[in-house]
XYZ file of C-alpha atoms in Angstrom:
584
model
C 15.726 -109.887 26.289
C 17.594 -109.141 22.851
C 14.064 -107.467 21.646
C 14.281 -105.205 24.580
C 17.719 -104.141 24.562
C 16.981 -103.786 20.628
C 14.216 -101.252 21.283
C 15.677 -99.430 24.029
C 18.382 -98.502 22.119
C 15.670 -97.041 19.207
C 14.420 -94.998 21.196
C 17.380 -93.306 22.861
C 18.294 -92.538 19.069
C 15.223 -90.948 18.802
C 15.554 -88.888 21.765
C 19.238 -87.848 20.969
C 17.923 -86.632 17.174
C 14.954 -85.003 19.026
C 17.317 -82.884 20.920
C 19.737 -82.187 18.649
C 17.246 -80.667 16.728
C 15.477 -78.649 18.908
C 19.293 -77.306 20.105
C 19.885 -76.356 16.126
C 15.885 -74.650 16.033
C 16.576 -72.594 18.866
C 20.126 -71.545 17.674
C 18.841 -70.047 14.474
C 15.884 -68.064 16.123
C 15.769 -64.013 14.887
C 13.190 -62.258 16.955
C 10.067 -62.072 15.127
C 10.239 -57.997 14.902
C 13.398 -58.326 13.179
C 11.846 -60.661 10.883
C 8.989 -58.490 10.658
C 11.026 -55.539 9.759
C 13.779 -57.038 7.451
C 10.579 -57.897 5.198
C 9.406 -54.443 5.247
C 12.105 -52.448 4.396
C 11.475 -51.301 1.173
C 10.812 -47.551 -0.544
C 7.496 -46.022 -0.708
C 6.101 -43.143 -2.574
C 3.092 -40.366 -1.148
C 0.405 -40.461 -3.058
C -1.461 -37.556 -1.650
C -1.445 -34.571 -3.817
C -1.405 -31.946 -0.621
C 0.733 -33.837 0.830
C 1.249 -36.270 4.112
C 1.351 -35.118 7.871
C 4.399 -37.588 9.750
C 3.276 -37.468 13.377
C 5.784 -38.381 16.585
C 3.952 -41.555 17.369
C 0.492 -43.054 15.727
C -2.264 -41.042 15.828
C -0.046 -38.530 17.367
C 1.368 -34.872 17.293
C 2.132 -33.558 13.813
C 5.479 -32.779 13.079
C 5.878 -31.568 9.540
C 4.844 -32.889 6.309
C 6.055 -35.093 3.598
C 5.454 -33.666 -0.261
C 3.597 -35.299 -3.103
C 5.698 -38.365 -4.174
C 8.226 -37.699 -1.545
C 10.286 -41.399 -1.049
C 9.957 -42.720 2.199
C 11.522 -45.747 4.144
C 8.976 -48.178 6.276
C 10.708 -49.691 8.994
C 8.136 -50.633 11.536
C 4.359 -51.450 11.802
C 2.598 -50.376 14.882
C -0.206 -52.460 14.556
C -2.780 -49.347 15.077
C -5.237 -49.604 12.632
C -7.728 -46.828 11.634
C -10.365 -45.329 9.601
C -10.078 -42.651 7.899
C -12.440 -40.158 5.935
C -10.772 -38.852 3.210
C -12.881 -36.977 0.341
C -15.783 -38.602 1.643
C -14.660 -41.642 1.186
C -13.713 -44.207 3.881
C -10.284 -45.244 3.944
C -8.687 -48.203 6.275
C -4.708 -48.039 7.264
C -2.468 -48.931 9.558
C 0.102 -46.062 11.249
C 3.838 -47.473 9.978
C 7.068 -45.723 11.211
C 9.545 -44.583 8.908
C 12.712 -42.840 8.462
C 13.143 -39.222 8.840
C 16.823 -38.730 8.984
C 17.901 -40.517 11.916
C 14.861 -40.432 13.582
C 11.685 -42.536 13.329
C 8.032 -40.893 12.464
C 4.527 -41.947 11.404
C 2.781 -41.984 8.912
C -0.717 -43.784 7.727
C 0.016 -46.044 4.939
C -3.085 -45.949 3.459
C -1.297 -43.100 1.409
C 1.497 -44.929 0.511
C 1.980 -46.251 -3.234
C 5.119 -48.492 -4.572
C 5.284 -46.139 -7.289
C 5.350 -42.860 -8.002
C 2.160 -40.915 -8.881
C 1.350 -38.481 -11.711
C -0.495 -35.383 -10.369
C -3.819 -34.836 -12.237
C -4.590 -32.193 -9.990
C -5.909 -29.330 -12.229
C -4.982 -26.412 -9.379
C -2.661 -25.197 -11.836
C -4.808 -24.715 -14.878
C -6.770 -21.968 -13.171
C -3.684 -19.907 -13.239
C -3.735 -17.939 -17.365
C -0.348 -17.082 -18.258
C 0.759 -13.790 -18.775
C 3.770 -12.620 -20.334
C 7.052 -10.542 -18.130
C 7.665 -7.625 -18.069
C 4.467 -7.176 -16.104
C 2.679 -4.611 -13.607
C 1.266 -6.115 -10.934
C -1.179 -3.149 -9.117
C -3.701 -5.437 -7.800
C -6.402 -3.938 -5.309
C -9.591 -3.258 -4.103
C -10.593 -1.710 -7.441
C -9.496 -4.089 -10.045
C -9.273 -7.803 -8.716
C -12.459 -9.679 -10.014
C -13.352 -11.893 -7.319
C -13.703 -15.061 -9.156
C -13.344 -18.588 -7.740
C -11.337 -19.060 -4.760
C -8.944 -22.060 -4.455
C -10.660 -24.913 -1.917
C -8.695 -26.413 0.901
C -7.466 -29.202 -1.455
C -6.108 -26.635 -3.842
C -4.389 -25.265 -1.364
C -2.444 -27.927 -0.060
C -1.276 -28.425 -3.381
C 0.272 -24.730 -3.690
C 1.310 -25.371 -0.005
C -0.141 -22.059 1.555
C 0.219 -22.935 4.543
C 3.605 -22.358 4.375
C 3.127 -18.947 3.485
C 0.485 -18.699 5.843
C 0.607 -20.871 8.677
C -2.626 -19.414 10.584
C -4.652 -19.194 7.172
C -7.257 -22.652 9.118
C -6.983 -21.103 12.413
C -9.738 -19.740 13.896
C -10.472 -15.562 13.265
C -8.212 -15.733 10.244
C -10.701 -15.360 7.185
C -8.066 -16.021 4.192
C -9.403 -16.552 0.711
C -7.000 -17.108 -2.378
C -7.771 -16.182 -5.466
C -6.163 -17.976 -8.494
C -4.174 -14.154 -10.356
C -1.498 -15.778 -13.151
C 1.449 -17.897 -13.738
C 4.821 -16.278 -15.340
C 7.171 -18.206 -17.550
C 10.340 -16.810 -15.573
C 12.553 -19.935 -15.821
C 12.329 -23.526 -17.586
C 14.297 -24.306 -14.192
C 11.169 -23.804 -11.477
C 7.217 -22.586 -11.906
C 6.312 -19.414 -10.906
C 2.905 -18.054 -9.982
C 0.667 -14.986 -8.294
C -1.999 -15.849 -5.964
C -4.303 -13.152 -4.280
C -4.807 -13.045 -0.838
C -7.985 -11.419 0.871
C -7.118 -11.249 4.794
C -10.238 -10.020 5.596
C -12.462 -7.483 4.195
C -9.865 -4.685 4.647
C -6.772 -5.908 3.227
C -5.885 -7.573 -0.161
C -2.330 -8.585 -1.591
C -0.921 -10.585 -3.950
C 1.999 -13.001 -3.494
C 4.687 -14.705 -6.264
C 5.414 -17.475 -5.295
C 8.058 -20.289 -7.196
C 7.616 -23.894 -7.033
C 10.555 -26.545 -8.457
C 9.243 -28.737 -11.359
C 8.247 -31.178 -8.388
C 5.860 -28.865 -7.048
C 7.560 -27.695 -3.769
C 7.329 -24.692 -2.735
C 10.834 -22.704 -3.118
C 10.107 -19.214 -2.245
C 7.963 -15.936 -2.297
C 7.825 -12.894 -1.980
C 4.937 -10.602 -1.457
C 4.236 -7.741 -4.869
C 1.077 -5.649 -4.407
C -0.835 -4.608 -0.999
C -3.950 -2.219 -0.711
C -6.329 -1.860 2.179
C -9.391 0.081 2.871
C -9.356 0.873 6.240
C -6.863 3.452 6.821
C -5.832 4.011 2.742
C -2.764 4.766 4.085
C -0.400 2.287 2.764
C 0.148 0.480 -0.936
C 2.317 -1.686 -2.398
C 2.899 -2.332 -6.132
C 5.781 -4.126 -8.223
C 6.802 -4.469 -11.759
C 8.295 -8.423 -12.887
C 10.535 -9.158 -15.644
C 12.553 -12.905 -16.111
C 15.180 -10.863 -14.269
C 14.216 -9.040 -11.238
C 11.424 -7.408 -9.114
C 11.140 -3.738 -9.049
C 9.081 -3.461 -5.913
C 7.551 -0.043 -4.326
C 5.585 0.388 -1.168
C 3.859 3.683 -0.115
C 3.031 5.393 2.759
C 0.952 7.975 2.313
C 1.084 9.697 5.488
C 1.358 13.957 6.219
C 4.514 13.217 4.692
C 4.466 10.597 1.768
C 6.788 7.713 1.672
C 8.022 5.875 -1.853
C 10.346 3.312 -1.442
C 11.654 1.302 -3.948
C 13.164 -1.767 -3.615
C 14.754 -4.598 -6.666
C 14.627 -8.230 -6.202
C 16.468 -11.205 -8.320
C 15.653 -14.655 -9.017
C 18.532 -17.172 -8.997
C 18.683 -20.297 -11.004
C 17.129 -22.600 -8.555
C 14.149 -19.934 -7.933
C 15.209 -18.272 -4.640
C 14.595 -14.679 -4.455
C 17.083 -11.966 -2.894
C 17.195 -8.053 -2.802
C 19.767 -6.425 -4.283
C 21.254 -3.375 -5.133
C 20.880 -1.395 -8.649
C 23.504 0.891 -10.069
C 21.182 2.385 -12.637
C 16.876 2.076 -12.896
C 16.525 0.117 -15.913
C 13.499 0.459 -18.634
C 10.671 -1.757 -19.153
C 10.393 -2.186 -22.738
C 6.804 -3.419 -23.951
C 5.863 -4.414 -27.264
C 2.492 -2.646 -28.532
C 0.782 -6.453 -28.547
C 1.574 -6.134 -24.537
C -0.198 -2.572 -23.879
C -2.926 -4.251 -22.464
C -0.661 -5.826 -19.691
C 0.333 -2.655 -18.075
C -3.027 -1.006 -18.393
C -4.797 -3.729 -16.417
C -6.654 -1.173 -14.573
C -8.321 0.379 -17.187
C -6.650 3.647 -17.938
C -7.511 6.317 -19.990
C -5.144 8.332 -22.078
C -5.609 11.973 -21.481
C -2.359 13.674 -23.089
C -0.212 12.882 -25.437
C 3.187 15.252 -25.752
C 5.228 14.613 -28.873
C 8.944 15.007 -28.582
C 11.841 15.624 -31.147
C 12.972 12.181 -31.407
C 9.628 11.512 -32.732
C 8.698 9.512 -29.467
C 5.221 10.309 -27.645
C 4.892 10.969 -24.052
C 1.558 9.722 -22.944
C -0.765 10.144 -19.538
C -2.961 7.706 -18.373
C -5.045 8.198 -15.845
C -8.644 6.438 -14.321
C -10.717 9.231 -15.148
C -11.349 10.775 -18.295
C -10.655 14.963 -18.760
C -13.428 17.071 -17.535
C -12.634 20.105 -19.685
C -10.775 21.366 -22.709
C -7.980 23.117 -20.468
C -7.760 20.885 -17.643
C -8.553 17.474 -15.965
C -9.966 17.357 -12.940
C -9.569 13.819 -10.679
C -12.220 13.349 -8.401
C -12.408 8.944 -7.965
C -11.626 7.923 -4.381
C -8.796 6.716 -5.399
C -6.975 8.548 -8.101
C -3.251 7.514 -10.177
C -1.548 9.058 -13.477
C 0.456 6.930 -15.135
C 3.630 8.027 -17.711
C 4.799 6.046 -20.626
C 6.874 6.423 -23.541
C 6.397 5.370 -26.709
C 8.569 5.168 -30.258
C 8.476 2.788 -33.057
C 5.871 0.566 -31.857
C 7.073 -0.095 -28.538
C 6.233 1.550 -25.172
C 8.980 2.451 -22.172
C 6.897 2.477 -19.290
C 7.653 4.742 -16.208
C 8.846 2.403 -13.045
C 6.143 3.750 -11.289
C 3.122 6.130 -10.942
C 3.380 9.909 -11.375
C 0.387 9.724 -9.088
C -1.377 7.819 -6.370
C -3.424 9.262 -3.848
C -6.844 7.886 -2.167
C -9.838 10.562 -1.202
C -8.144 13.290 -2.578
C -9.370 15.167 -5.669
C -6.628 16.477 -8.761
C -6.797 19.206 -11.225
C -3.886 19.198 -13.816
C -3.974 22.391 -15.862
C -3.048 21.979 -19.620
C -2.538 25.894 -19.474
C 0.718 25.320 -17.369
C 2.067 22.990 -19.624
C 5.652 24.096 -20.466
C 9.189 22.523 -22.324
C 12.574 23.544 -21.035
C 15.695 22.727 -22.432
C 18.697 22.569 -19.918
C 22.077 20.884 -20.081
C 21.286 19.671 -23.350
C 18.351 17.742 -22.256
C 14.554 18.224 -22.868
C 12.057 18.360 -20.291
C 8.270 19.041 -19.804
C 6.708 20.811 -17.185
C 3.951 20.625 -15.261
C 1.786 20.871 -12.011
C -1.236 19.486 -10.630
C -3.425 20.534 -7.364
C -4.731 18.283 -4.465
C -7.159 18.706 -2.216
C -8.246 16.199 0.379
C -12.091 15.451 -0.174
C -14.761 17.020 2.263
C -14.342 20.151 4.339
C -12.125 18.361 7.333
C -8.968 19.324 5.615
C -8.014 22.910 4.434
C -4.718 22.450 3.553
C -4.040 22.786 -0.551
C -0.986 21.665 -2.411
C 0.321 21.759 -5.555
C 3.130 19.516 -7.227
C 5.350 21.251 -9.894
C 6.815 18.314 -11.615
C 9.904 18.542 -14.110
C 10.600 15.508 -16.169
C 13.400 14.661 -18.046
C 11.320 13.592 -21.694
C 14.605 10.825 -22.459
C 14.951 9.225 -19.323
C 12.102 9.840 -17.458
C 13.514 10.867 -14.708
C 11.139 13.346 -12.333
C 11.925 15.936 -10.078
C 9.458 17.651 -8.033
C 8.792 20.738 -5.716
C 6.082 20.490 -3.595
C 3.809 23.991 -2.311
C 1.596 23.803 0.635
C -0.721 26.350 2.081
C -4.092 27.480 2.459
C -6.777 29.855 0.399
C -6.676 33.107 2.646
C -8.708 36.873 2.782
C -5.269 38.344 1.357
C -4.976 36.527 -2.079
C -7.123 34.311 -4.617
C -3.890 32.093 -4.869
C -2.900 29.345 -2.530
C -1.275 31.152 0.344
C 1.314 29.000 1.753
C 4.980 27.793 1.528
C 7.257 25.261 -0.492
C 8.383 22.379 0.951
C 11.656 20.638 1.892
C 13.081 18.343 -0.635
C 15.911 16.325 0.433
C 16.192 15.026 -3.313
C 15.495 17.815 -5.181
C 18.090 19.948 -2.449
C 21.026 17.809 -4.675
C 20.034 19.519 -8.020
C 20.151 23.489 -7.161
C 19.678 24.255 -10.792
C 17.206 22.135 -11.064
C 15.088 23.363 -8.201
C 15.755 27.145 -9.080
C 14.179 26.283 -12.469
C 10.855 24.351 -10.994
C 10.892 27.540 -8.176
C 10.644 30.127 -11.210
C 8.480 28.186 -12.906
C 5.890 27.776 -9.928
C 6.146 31.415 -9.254
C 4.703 31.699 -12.686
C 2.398 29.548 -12.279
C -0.548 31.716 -11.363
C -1.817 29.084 -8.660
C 0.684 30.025 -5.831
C 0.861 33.375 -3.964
C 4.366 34.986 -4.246
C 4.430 38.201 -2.053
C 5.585 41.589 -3.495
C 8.880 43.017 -1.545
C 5.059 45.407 0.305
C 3.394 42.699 0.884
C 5.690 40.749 2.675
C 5.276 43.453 5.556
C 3.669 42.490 8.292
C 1.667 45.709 9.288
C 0.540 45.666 5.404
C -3.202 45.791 5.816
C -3.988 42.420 3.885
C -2.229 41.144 6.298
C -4.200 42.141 9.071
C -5.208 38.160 10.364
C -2.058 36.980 10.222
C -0.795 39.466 12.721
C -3.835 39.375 14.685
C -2.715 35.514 15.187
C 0.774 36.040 15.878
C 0.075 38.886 18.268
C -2.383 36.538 20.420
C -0.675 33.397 19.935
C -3.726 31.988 18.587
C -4.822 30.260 14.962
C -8.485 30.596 14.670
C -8.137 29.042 11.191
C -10.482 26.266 11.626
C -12.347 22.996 9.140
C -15.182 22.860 11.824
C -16.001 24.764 15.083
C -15.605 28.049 16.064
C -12.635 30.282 17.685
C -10.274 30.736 20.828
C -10.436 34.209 22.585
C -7.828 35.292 24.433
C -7.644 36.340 28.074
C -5.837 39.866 26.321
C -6.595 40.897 22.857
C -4.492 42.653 20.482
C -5.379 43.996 17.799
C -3.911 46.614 15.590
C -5.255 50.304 13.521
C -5.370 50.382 9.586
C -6.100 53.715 7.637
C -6.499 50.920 4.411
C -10.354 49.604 4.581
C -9.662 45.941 5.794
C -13.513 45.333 5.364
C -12.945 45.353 1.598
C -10.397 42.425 2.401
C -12.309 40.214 4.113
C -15.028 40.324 1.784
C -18.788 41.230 1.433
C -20.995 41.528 4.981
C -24.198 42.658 3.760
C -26.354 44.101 6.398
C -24.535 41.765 8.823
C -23.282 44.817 11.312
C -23.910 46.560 14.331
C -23.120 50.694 15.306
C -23.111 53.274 18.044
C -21.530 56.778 17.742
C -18.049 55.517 18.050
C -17.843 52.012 16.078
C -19.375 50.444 13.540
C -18.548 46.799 14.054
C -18.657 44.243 10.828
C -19.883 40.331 11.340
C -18.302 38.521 8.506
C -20.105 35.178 7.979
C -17.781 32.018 8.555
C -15.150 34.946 9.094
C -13.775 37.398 11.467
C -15.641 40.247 13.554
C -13.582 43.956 12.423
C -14.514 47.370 13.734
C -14.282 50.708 12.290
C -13.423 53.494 14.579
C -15.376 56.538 13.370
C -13.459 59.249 15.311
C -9.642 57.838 14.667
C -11.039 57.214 10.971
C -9.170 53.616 11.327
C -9.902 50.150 10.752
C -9.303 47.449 13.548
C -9.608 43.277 13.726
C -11.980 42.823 16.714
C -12.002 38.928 16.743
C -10.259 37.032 13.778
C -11.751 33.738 12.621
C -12.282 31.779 9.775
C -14.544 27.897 9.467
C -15.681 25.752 6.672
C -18.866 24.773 9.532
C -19.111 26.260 13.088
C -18.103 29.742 13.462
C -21.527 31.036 12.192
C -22.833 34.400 14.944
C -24.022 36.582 15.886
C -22.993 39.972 17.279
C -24.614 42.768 19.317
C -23.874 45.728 21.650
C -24.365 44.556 25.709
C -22.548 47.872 27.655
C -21.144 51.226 26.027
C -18.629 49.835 23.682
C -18.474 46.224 24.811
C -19.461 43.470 21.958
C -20.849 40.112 22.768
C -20.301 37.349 19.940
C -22.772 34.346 19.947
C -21.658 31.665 18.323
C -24.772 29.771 16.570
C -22.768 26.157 17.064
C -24.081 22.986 19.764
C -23.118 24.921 22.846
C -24.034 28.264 21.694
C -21.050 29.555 22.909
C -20.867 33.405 24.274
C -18.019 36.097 25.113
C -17.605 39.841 25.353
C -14.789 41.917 24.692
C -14.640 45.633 25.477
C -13.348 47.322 22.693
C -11.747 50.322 25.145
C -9.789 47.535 26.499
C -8.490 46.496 23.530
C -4.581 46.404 23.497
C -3.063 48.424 19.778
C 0.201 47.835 18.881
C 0.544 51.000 17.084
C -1.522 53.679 19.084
């Protein structure tokens, strides 16, 4: 009975310690994610060179990305484990959450390192330095299109940034390694060229902080071939941006705009009270004339400095140069001691247009105590679809630089040799009324532009028989291509001067009866003579590079049909008797 009791009460012990401990286990449980967690909490580093995509959940949307050897926070495992092909290479993860500010995303740790990594990426080595102050003119014409930059390379320079829709589909970007500039020892700086197609090309600056992140950009140089209507170039010193885009529409726009780099590599416009010089040392001439210039002039000037012209073509002549590359630009430096001011930008750009300069209208003025050189050059759009002329009469201050110009448009008419036309407006220029009054007399001087006598300038002169004719029928027969309008009346007006001898030679090109003998002037007008009155009339008053070729014959008495020899062959008569003069 006493062994019973004995071993009874062993085994209660046993029980009560059992429980007791079970009571303590259970007390100091900590859920196993806890656990899980508290052990993982620790910093990581990402050891992709591009760069890693955090998603909202595993394998999920993409939210943004995480840089290079950004430090990042695990805080959960999801358990979703994955394969992933990266370089050709097979590489096995798990997606891990971690911090984003207050908010969890994921991330697949196979791309993860404890420690930091060193970037051996050699992106950045196909970028030669050049040295500021720079031209940056980059298009069609100049950029050798070496290697481009491969999809790793890019996600290093983070592109995308720049161009978010540079892997979507219809967006055929290639990037073209330019330079790098040493602007700051506070960030990296860098030009990459951008061809968005076949059509459009520009370049791009971009700044990156000595952790390779992107900071900013800002876009320098622009051309395109489809329209050639628009162009962008910039100059860069450690200071600023001089930046000027073009539009070279009927009416040109040059606007110019200045751009500063902060300390931490930002760039913002602002405002200059005065254009500053670009000084170049002569070991850095070959930096501005990237795109192969020529020197065609040099003018020497009394503080023993040079004025010098480059252009892309060499001179055709002894007394002039004559531009005729599809795309054509004179540039303007200054040079003294060694070292070479350049102009901000181009005398010249233009694209399918040909230039003649003319050494023989070279001139110096001196006014206000300042020195300046004078000069004008002629444009004329390539082909025979445009008949408009003009001529630029350019005055430039020989110290500063600084260019005014008066522009003269027209057209080569039966009354002159010269260009027959009128100056244009100048907002500008309209601020310096000396100024302009001295390019006006010089223009007028010129021997390219026609100034009409106090005669002349009447309208019933007799040279200026087809510009009445227009006016008087509302009409301007003064075509490229094609042939003219006749109107439901005609007008027309009597000469005693021979107008025949104005419009030029006719050959046997003519038709009589007793009372007219009526004149076919090829590409020109039709003019009668009117053998009783003795006078000289316009019949029908045209003019055509292509098109207006006819012929002319007698159909009734004194009626005239004109043929037109041009697709439709198109016809019409007019009656001479019913001819309306303005001065019977």
């Amino acid at each position: 009975m006493r062994n019973f009791l004995l071993i009874l009460l062993v085994v209660i012990q046993l029980l009560a310690c059992n429980t007791s401990a079970k009571k303590t286990d259970k007390e100091s449980v900590v859920p196993e994610e806890e656990i899980l967690n508290k052990s993982i909490q620790q910093k990581y580093y990402v050891s992709v060179v591009s760069g890693l995509n955090y998603r909202d959940a595993p394998k999920g949307t993409v939210l943004g990305k995480f840089l290079f050897n950004t430090a990042v926070e695990v805080v959960l495992h999801s358990k979703v484990f994955q394969f992933i092909e990266d370089n050709g290479k097979k590489v096995q993860g798990e997606w891990v959450g971690v911090k984003k500010n207050k908010d969890t995303v994921y991330v697949f740790n196979a791309f993860l390192s404890k420690v930091k990594g060193v970037n051996n990426n050699n992106t950045w080595t196909y970028f030669p330095i050049k040295k500021t102050p720079i031209i940056d003119t980059t298009n069609f014409d100049n950029l050798k299109k070496d290697r481009a930059l491969n999809l790793h390379e890019i996600g290093t320079l983070q592109l995308e940034r720049i161009y978010p829709n540079l892997k979507k589909e219809g967006y055929s970007y290639q990037f073209i390694p330019s330079y790098k500039l040493k602007i700051s020892e506070e960030f990296k700086t860098i030009v990459v060229c951008v061809y968005k197609g076949d059509h459009e090309l520009e370049s791009v600056l971009i700044n990156y902080n000595l952790d390779d992140k992107l900071i900013d950009y800002k876009q320098i140089a622009y051309d395109e071939i489809a329209e050639g209507w628009s162009r962008e170039t910039s100059t860069i010193t450690k200071e600023y941006i001089q930046n000027i885009n073009a539009l070279y529409t009927d009416t040109p726009q040059i606007d110019t705009t200045y751009y500063s780099f902060n300390e931490l590599g930002f760039i913002k416009k602002y405002k200059l009270k005065k254009e500053p010089k670009i000084v170049y040392s002569s070991a850095d001439k070959i930096e501005f004339l990237k795109d192969s210039l020529s020197l065609i002039y040099t003018l020497s000037c009394k503080d023993n400095s040079e004025l010098k012209f480059w252009t892309n073509e060499k001179e055709s002549s002894s007394n002039s140069f004559f531009l005729t590359d599809y795309k054509n630009k004179i540039l303007l430096s200054k040079e003294i001691e060694g070292s070479i001011t350049v102009k901000m930008d181009t005398l010249l750009f233009n694209e399918y247009t040909s230039v003649e300069i003319h050494k023989d209208n070279f001139a110096s003025k001196e006014f206000n105590n300042q020195n300046y050189f004078l000069f004008s050059l002629r444009e004329k759009v390539m082909g025979t679809a445009v008949l408009e002329h003009s001529i630029r009469f350019f005055m430039l201050n020989k110290n500063s630089l600084k260019l005014h110009e008066l522009n003269y448009t027209g057209e080569y008419t039966l009354r002159t040799k010269l260009l027959d036309g009128e100056f244009e407006n100048n907002i500008a220029l309209n601020k310096y009324p000396l100024i302009k009054n001295i390019l006006k007399e010089y223009a007028s001087k010129s021997k390219l532009i026609y100034i009409p006598t106090e005669e002349e300038k009447d309208s019933n002169n007799y040279i200026n028989f087809v510009q009445k004719w227009y006016k008087d029928n509302k009409v301007n027969n003064n075509l490229a291509t094609g042939y003219g309008y006749k109107p439901d009346k005609v007008y027309s007006t009597y000469y005693k001067r021979n107008i025949f001898k104005v419009a030029g030679d006719y050959g046997a090109d003519y038709i009589e009866n007793d009372r007219f003998k009526i004149v076919n002037f090829s590409y020109g007008s039709v003019l009668g003579y009117d053998k009783v009155k003795e006078l000289y009339f316009p019949v029908f008053v045209e003019s055509c590079n292509s098109g207006c070729l006819k012929e002319i014959r007698f159909v009734d008495g004194n009626t005239v049909e004109i043929t037109h020899d041009f697709l439709d062959k198109n016809s019409f008569t007019i009656n001479i008797n019913e001819i309306n003069f303005t001065n019977k």
